[in-house]
PDB file of C-alpha atoms in Angstrom:
ATOM      1  CA  MET A   1    -146.951 -75.476 136.706  1.00 64.00           C
ATOM      2  CA  SER A   2    -144.647 -73.771 134.249  1.00 77.00           C
ATOM      3  CA  ILE A   3    -141.360 -71.934 134.252  1.00 94.00           C
ATOM      4  CA  GLU A   4    -143.193 -69.023 132.623  1.00 95.00           C
ATOM      5  CA  SER A   5    -145.021 -68.292 135.885  1.00 96.00           C
ATOM      6  CA  LEU A   6    -141.688 -67.371 137.478  1.00 98.00           C
ATOM      7  CA  HIS A   7    -140.916 -64.585 135.006  1.00 98.00           C
ATOM      8  CA  ASN A   8    -139.804 -61.309 136.629  1.00 98.00           C
ATOM      9  CA  GLY A   9    -140.711 -62.663 140.042  1.00 98.00           C
ATOM     10  CA  LEU A  10    -139.239 -63.407 143.440  1.00 98.00           C
ATOM     11  CA  ILE A  11    -138.421 -66.992 144.366  1.00 98.00           C
ATOM     12  CA  VAL A  12    -137.796 -67.454 148.079  1.00 98.00           C
ATOM     13  CA  SER A  13    -135.345 -70.114 149.195  1.00 98.00           C
ATOM     14  CA  CYS A  14    -136.787 -71.558 152.397  1.00 98.00           C
ATOM     15  CA  GLN A  15    -133.960 -73.528 153.980  1.00 98.00           C
ATOM     16  CA  ALA A  16    -132.183 -73.771 157.329  1.00 97.00           C
ATOM     17  CA  PRO A  17    -128.978 -75.330 158.670  1.00 96.00           C
ATOM     18  CA  VAL A  18    -129.445 -78.955 159.698  1.00 95.00           C
ATOM     19  CA  ASP A  19    -128.588 -78.091 163.317  1.00 96.00           C
ATOM     20  CA  SER A  20    -131.179 -75.316 163.483  1.00 97.00           C
ATOM     21  CA  PRO A  21    -134.614 -75.714 165.100  1.00 97.00           C
ATOM     22  CA  LEU A  22    -135.924 -74.194 161.878  1.00 98.00           C
ATOM     23  CA  HIS A  23    -134.814 -77.307 159.984  1.00 98.00           C
ATOM     24  CA  ASP A  24    -138.227 -78.861 160.389  1.00 98.00           C
ATOM     25  CA  PRO A  25    -140.769 -79.648 157.657  1.00 98.00           C
ATOM     26  CA  PHE A  26    -143.588 -77.770 159.409  1.00 98.00           C
ATOM     27  CA  VAL A  27    -141.458 -74.662 159.918  1.00 98.00           C
ATOM     28  CA  ILE A  28    -140.096 -74.675 156.366  1.00 98.00           C
ATOM     29  CA  ALA A  29    -143.618 -75.102 155.003  1.00 98.00           C
ATOM     30  CA  ALA A  30    -144.816 -72.161 157.109  1.00 98.00           C
ATOM     31  CA  MET A  31    -141.966 -70.018 155.760  1.00 98.00           C
ATOM     32  CA  ALA A  32    -142.899 -71.018 152.219  1.00 98.00           C
ATOM     33  CA  GLN A  33    -146.571 -70.230 152.726  1.00 98.00           C
ATOM     34  CA  ALA A  34    -145.713 -66.850 154.262  1.00 98.00           C
ATOM     35  CA  ALA A  35    -143.524 -66.084 151.243  1.00 98.00           C
ATOM     36  CA  VAL A  36    -146.250 -67.043 148.787  1.00 98.00           C
ATOM     37  CA  ASN A  37    -148.941 -65.170 150.735  1.00 98.00           C
ATOM     38  CA  ASN A  38    -146.874 -62.031 150.286  1.00 98.00           C
ATOM     39  CA  GLY A  39    -146.191 -62.359 146.590  1.00 98.00           C
ATOM     40  CA  ALA A  40    -143.411 -64.891 145.958  1.00 98.00           C
ATOM     41  CA  VAL A  41    -143.945 -66.625 142.615  1.00 98.00           C
ATOM     42  CA  GLY A  42    -142.026 -69.731 143.644  1.00 98.00           C
ATOM     43  CA  VAL A  43    -139.995 -71.333 146.403  1.00 98.00           C
ATOM     44  CA  ARG A  44    -136.737 -73.258 146.469  1.00 98.00           C
ATOM     45  CA  ILE A  45    -136.730 -76.141 148.943  1.00 98.00           C
ATOM     46  CA  ASP A  46    -134.129 -78.697 150.102  1.00 98.00           C
ATOM     47  CA  THR A  47    -134.813 -82.360 151.034  1.00 98.00           C
ATOM     48  CA  PRO A  48    -137.768 -84.557 150.061  1.00 98.00           C
ATOM     49  CA  ALA A  49    -139.383 -84.275 153.507  1.00 98.00           C
ATOM     50  CA  HIS A  50    -139.429 -80.496 153.351  1.00 98.00           C
ATOM     51  CA  ILE A  51    -140.594 -80.474 149.732  1.00 98.00           C
ATOM     52  CA  TYR A  52    -143.491 -82.771 150.617  1.00 98.00           C
ATOM     53  CA  ALA A  53    -144.539 -80.531 153.528  1.00 98.00           C
ATOM     54  CA  VAL A  54    -144.349 -77.406 151.379  1.00 98.00           C
ATOM     55  CA  ARG A  55    -146.342 -79.051 148.583  1.00 98.00           C
ATOM     56  CA  GLN A  56    -149.283 -79.451 150.953  1.00 98.00           C
ATOM     57  CA  ARG A  57    -149.405 -75.695 151.598  1.00 97.00           C
ATOM     58  CA  VAL A  58    -148.497 -73.858 148.388  1.00 98.00           C
ATOM     59  CA  GLN A  59    -149.560 -74.049 144.779  1.00 97.00           C
ATOM     60  CA  VAL A  60    -146.691 -72.092 143.205  1.00 98.00           C
ATOM     61  CA  PRO A  61    -143.778 -73.895 141.532  1.00 98.00           C
ATOM     62  CA  ILE A  62    -141.334 -75.607 143.875  1.00 98.00           C
ATOM     63  CA  ILE A  63    -137.705 -75.736 142.785  1.00 98.00           C
ATOM     64  CA  GLY A  64    -136.586 -78.842 144.620  1.00 98.00           C
ATOM     65  CA  LEU A  65    -133.134 -80.071 145.498  1.00 98.00           C
ATOM     66  CA  TRP A  66    -131.453 -82.461 147.895  1.00 98.00           C
ATOM     67  CA  LYS A  67    -128.107 -81.490 149.358  1.00 98.00           C
ATOM     68  CA  GLN A  68    -125.877 -84.508 149.862  1.00 96.00           C
ATOM     69  CA  VAL A  69    -122.301 -84.651 151.129  1.00 94.00           C
ATOM     70  CA  ILE A  70    -120.568 -87.558 149.398  1.00 95.00           C
ATOM     71  CA  ALA A  71    -117.011 -88.455 150.357  1.00 94.00           C
ATOM     72  CA  GLY A  72    -114.522 -87.668 147.617  1.00 93.00           C
ATOM     73  CA  TYR A  73    -116.800 -85.280 145.726  1.00 95.00           C
ATOM     74  CA  ASP A  74    -117.368 -81.546 145.955  1.00 95.00           C
ATOM     75  CA  ILE A  75    -120.758 -81.346 144.276  1.00 96.00           C
ATOM     76  CA  TYR A  76    -123.665 -81.592 146.689  1.00 96.00           C
ATOM     77  CA  ILE A  77    -126.837 -80.165 145.129  1.00 98.00           C
ATOM     78  CA  THR A  78    -128.900 -83.148 143.916  1.00 98.00           C
ATOM     79  CA  PRO A  79    -125.695 -84.908 142.823  1.00 97.00           C
ATOM     80  CA  GLN A  80    -127.230 -88.094 141.366  1.00 96.00           C
ATOM     81  CA  PHE A  81    -130.329 -89.147 139.464  1.00 97.00           C
ATOM     82  CA  HIS A  82    -131.813 -91.094 142.368  1.00 97.00           C
ATOM     83  CA  HIS A  83    -131.716 -87.910 144.453  1.00 98.00           C
ATOM     84  CA  ALA A  84    -133.577 -86.106 141.678  1.00 98.00           C
ATOM     85  CA  ALA A  85    -136.155 -88.898 141.583  1.00 98.00           C
ATOM     86  CA  ALA A  86    -136.801 -88.556 145.317  1.00 98.00           C
ATOM     87  CA  VAL A  87    -137.170 -84.782 144.941  1.00 98.00           C
ATOM     88  CA  ALA A  88    -139.663 -85.227 142.102  1.00 98.00           C
ATOM     89  CA  GLU A  89    -141.663 -87.822 144.004  1.00 98.00           C
ATOM     90  CA  ALA A  90    -141.913 -85.448 146.977  1.00 98.00           C
ATOM     91  CA  GLY A  91    -143.670 -82.882 144.815  1.00 98.00           C
ATOM     92  CA  ALA A  92    -141.082 -80.600 143.234  1.00 98.00           C
ATOM     93  CA  ASP A  93    -141.985 -79.039 139.898  1.00 98.00           C
ATOM     94  CA  ILE A  94    -138.429 -78.148 138.844  1.00 98.00           C
ATOM     95  CA  ILE A  95    -135.305 -80.109 139.782  1.00 98.00           C
ATOM     96  CA  ALA A  96    -132.210 -78.094 140.703  1.00 98.00           C
ATOM     97  CA  ILE A  97    -128.882 -79.853 140.206  1.00 98.00           C
ATOM     98  CA  ASP A  98    -125.205 -78.992 140.504  1.00 98.00           C
ATOM     99  CA  ALA A  99    -124.113 -78.421 136.919  1.00 98.00           C
ATOM    100  CA  THR A 100    -120.539 -77.339 137.556  1.00 97.00           C
ATOM    101  CA  THR A 101    -117.754 -79.181 135.746  1.00 96.00           C
ATOM    102  CA  ARG A 102    -116.640 -80.924 138.925  1.00 95.00           C
ATOM    103  CA  LYS A 103    -116.460 -84.710 139.119  1.00 94.00           C
ATOM    104  CA  ARG A 104    -119.829 -86.365 139.613  1.00 94.00           C
ATOM    105  CA  PRO A 105    -120.388 -89.336 141.954  1.00 93.00           C
ATOM    106  CA  GLY A 106    -121.038 -92.690 140.375  1.00 87.00           C
ATOM    107  CA  SER A 107    -119.417 -91.405 137.172  1.00 81.00           C
ATOM    108  CA  GLU A 108    -122.778 -89.934 136.206  1.00 88.00           C
ATOM    109  CA  ASN A 109    -122.775 -87.753 133.110  1.00 93.00           C
ATOM    110  CA  LEU A 110    -124.514 -84.361 133.275  1.00 96.00           C
ATOM    111  CA  ALA A 111    -126.242 -84.715 129.906  1.00 97.00           C
ATOM    112  CA  VAL A 112    -127.426 -88.236 130.706  1.00 96.00           C
ATOM    113  CA  THR A 113    -128.689 -87.167 134.121  1.00 97.00           C
ATOM    114  CA  ILE A 114    -130.648 -84.253 132.644  1.00 98.00           C
ATOM    115  CA  ALA A 115    -132.054 -86.488 129.916  1.00 98.00           C
ATOM    116  CA  ARG A 116    -133.171 -89.042 132.509  1.00 97.00           C
ATOM    117  CA  ILE A 117    -134.864 -86.331 134.560  1.00 98.00           C
ATOM    118  CA  HIS A 118    -136.719 -85.198 131.454  1.00 98.00           C
ATOM    119  CA  GLU A 119    -137.643 -88.682 130.280  1.00 98.00           C
ATOM    120  CA  LYS A 120    -138.233 -90.561 133.531  1.00 98.00           C
ATOM    121  CA  LEU A 121    -139.495 -87.780 135.787  1.00 98.00           C
ATOM    122  CA  ALA A 122    -140.969 -85.352 133.220  1.00 97.00           C
ATOM    123  CA  LYS A 123    -139.534 -82.381 135.097  1.00 98.00           C
ATOM    124  CA  PRO A 124    -137.577 -79.348 133.875  1.00 98.00           C
ATOM    125  CA  VAL A 125    -134.060 -78.865 135.214  1.00 98.00           C
ATOM    126  CA  MET A 126    -132.468 -75.815 136.814  1.00 98.00           C
ATOM    127  CA  ALA A 127    -128.698 -75.981 136.419  1.00 98.00           C
ATOM    128  CA  ASP A 128    -126.806 -74.393 139.302  1.00 98.00           C
ATOM    129  CA  VAL A 129    -123.480 -73.188 137.903  1.00 98.00           C
ATOM    130  CA  ASP A 130    -120.407 -71.195 138.871  1.00 98.00           C
ATOM    131  CA  THR A 131    -118.921 -70.052 135.541  1.00 98.00           C
ATOM    132  CA  ILE A 132    -120.023 -69.158 132.032  1.00 98.00           C
ATOM    133  CA  GLU A 133    -118.250 -72.267 130.735  1.00 98.00           C
ATOM    134  CA  ALA A 134    -120.320 -74.478 133.025  1.00 98.00           C
ATOM    135  CA  ALA A 135    -123.457 -72.581 132.047  1.00 98.00           C
ATOM    136  CA  LYS A 136    -122.866 -73.196 128.343  1.00 98.00           C
ATOM    137  CA  LEU A 137    -122.183 -76.875 128.952  1.00 98.00           C
ATOM    138  CA  ALA A 138    -125.352 -77.164 131.022  1.00 98.00           C
ATOM    139  CA  VAL A 139    -127.481 -75.641 128.292  1.00 98.00           C
ATOM    140  CA  ASN A 140    -125.873 -77.912 125.702  1.00 98.00           C
ATOM    141  CA  ALA A 141    -126.659 -80.819 128.036  1.00 98.00           C
ATOM    142  CA  GLY A 142    -130.333 -79.870 128.008  1.00 98.00           C
ATOM    143  CA  ALA A 143    -130.869 -77.687 131.077  1.00 98.00           C
ATOM    144  CA  ASP A 144    -134.122 -75.729 130.915  1.00 98.00           C
ATOM    145  CA  MET A 145    -132.916 -72.825 133.048  1.00 98.00           C
ATOM    146  CA  VAL A 146    -129.582 -71.818 134.553  1.00 98.00           C
ATOM    147  CA  GLY A 147    -128.791 -70.094 137.840  1.00 98.00           C
ATOM    148  CA  THR A 148    -125.759 -68.201 139.139  1.00 98.00           C
ATOM    149  CA  THR A 149    -126.200 -70.167 142.383  1.00 98.00           C
ATOM    150  CA  LEU A 150    -122.680 -71.528 142.840  1.00 98.00           C
ATOM    151  CA  CYS A 151    -120.546 -68.586 141.741  1.00 97.00           C
ATOM    152  CA  GLY A 152    -118.297 -67.798 144.696  1.00 95.00           C
ATOM    153  CA  TYR A 153    -118.804 -71.205 146.269  1.00 95.00           C
ATOM    154  CA  THR A 154    -116.469 -73.415 144.232  1.00 95.00           C
ATOM    155  CA  ALA A 155    -112.687 -73.668 144.122  1.00 94.00           C
ATOM    156  CA  ALA A 156    -112.683 -72.010 140.707  1.00 93.00           C
ATOM    157  CA  THR A 157    -114.695 -69.006 141.925  1.00 96.00           C
ATOM    158  CA  LYS A 158    -113.821 -68.694 145.622  1.00 94.00           C
ATOM    159  CA  HIS A 159    -112.120 -65.364 144.895  1.00 95.00           C
ATOM    160  CA  LEU A 160    -115.481 -63.915 143.836  1.00 94.00           C
ATOM    161  CA  SER A 161    -118.203 -62.602 146.136  1.00 94.00           C
ATOM    162  CA  PRO A 162    -121.884 -62.961 145.269  1.00 95.00           C
ATOM    163  CA  PRO A 163    -123.992 -61.504 143.759  1.00 97.00           C
ATOM    164  CA  ALA A 164    -122.465 -62.703 140.517  1.00 97.00           C
ATOM    165  CA  TRP A 165    -123.285 -59.661 138.415  1.00 98.00           C
ATOM    166  CA  GLU A 166    -120.576 -60.341 135.833  1.00 97.00           C
ATOM    167  CA  LEU A 167    -121.610 -63.967 135.407  1.00 98.00           C
ATOM    168  CA  LEU A 168    -125.259 -62.946 135.187  1.00 98.00           C
ATOM    169  CA  THR A 169    -124.435 -60.500 132.398  1.00 98.00           C
ATOM    170  CA  GLN A 170    -122.369 -63.098 130.536  1.00 98.00           C
ATOM    171  CA  MET A 171    -125.137 -65.680 130.805  1.00 98.00           C
ATOM    172  CA  LEU A 172    -127.751 -63.243 129.564  1.00 98.00           C
ATOM    173  CA  GLU A 173    -125.574 -62.446 126.552  1.00 97.00           C
ATOM    174  CA  LYS A 174    -124.632 -66.036 125.691  1.00 97.00           C
ATOM    175  CA  LEU A 175    -127.570 -68.250 126.669  1.00 97.00           C
ATOM    176  CA  GLN A 176    -130.988 -68.755 125.136  1.00 96.00           C
ATOM    177  CA  VAL A 177    -132.706 -70.189 128.219  1.00 98.00           C
ATOM    178  CA  PRO A 178    -134.086 -68.405 131.308  1.00 98.00           C
ATOM    179  CA  VAL A 179    -131.283 -67.134 133.550  1.00 98.00           C
ATOM    180  CA  ILE A 180    -131.956 -67.023 137.289  1.00 98.00           C
ATOM    181  CA  CYS A 181    -130.001 -64.728 139.587  1.00 98.00           C
ATOM    182  CA  GLU A 182    -129.301 -66.512 142.863  1.00 98.00           C
ATOM    183  CA  GLY A 183    -126.729 -65.961 145.566  1.00 97.00           C
ATOM    184  CA  GLY A 184    -125.891 -62.930 147.652  1.00 96.00           C
ATOM    185  CA  ILE A 185    -129.038 -60.924 146.963  1.00 98.00           C
ATOM    186  CA  SER A 186    -129.441 -59.112 150.271  1.00 96.00           C
ATOM    187  CA  SER A 187    -131.869 -56.261 149.574  1.00 97.00           C
ATOM    188  CA  PRO A 188    -134.939 -55.457 147.462  1.00 98.00           C
ATOM    189  CA  GLN A 189    -132.797 -52.988 145.532  1.00 98.00           C
ATOM    190  CA  MET A 190    -130.336 -55.726 144.560  1.00 98.00           C
ATOM    191  CA  ALA A 191    -133.215 -57.940 143.456  1.00 98.00           C
ATOM    192  CA  ARG A 192    -134.530 -55.081 141.327  1.00 98.00           C
ATOM    193  CA  ARG A 193    -131.082 -54.643 139.790  1.00 98.00           C
ATOM    194  CA  ALA A 194    -131.019 -58.330 138.807  1.00 98.00           C
ATOM    195  CA  ILE A 195    -134.368 -58.046 137.056  1.00 98.00           C
ATOM    196  CA  ASN A 196    -133.336 -54.790 135.387  1.00 98.00           C
ATOM    197  CA  LEU A 197    -130.226 -56.497 134.023  1.00 98.00           C
ATOM    198  CA  GLY A 198    -132.462 -59.112 132.441  1.00 98.00           C
ATOM    199  CA  ALA A 199    -132.641 -61.981 134.931  1.00 98.00           C
ATOM    200  CA  TYR A 200    -135.709 -64.129 134.315  1.00 98.00           C
ATOM    201  CA  ALA A 201    -136.317 -64.292 138.069  1.00 98.00           C
ATOM    202  CA  VAL A 202    -134.395 -63.768 141.286  1.00 98.00           C
ATOM    203  CA  VAL A 203    -133.893 -66.166 144.196  1.00 98.00           C
ATOM    204  CA  VAL A 204    -133.454 -64.758 147.696  1.00 98.00           C
ATOM    205  CA  GLY A 205    -132.709 -66.984 150.658  1.00 97.00           C
ATOM    206  CA  THR A 206    -130.654 -65.874 153.650  1.00 97.00           C
ATOM    207  CA  ALA A 207    -131.788 -62.237 153.526  1.00 97.00           C
ATOM    208  CA  ILE A 208    -135.395 -63.390 154.009  1.00 98.00           C
ATOM    209  CA  THR A 209    -135.355 -66.775 155.741  1.00 97.00           C
ATOM    210  CA  GLY A 210    -131.844 -67.085 157.183  1.00 97.00           C
ATOM    211  CA  ILE A 211    -132.619 -66.307 160.828  1.00 97.00           C
ATOM    212  CA  ASP A 212    -129.617 -68.247 162.143  1.00 97.00           C
ATOM    213  CA  TYR A 213    -127.125 -66.459 159.914  1.00 95.00           C
ATOM    214  CA  LEU A 214    -128.704 -63.037 160.340  1.00 96.00           C
ATOM    215  CA  VAL A 215    -128.725 -63.195 164.124  1.00 97.00           C
ATOM    216  CA  ARG A 216    -125.082 -64.324 164.148  1.00 96.00           C
ATOM    217  CA  ASP A 217    -124.181 -61.318 161.993  1.00 94.00           C
ATOM    218  CA  TYR A 218    -125.884 -58.934 164.402  1.00 95.00           C
ATOM    219  CA  ILE A 219    -124.235 -60.557 167.417  1.00 96.00           C
ATOM    220  CA  SER A 220    -120.838 -60.476 165.730  1.00 95.00           C
ATOM    221  CA  ILE A 221    -121.117 -56.726 165.197  1.00 93.00           C
ATOM    222  CA  LEU A 222    -122.575 -56.026 168.632  1.00 95.00           C
ATOM    223  CA  ASN A 223    -119.770 -57.975 170.287  1.00 93.00           C
ATOM    224  CA  THR A 224    -117.097 -56.058 168.412  1.00 84.00           C
ATOM    225  CA  GLU A 225    -115.521 -53.258 170.394  1.00 69.00           C
ATOM    226  CA  SER A 226    -115.960 -49.880 168.728  1.00 61.00           C
TER     227      SER A 226
END
């Protein structure tokens, strides 16, 4: 499966909070299959168990990751090589990693980690970044594609609200690899805007699969006195 098959398409992030009843391999796999049945060109999946379950039900590319909270470190998306290896073994086609400039656990080096993923796992890498500086460094380190995933979610960008239109534009101007728009896309019109701007593909998660968050938003508004 190739990155080219994602071009101009919708990638659906099928994830759920760990305390949600939706955080179950069977449920996540059903979400992924429903997305693919209706035209998604790829899916983005967290944890090896969920990736394995999804692999049994869909044939489109899986962007795999493994969120890990490690004491003393802020990065959490596939933070170390052994996490990437587990994601690859579970059936992911593309490995998503945190490629911000924040300190990495185990003193791992971004370029070395990407090189090991290429050499040992034979998988392309999606670099999740928050700034144009991080994006450039990720490409120089060998990333095959770069996403706006973490803009608005790091200390350096917490003053910004996704979607990261400015970062997307900067990345499209400065980078020579596929640029993925991810984060804060909450309508088909916004997804269309991302593609029109030049994004290689667009990732949508919460707006499609985030039942827990969406219901809370409705309840919050309904419980607010007018």
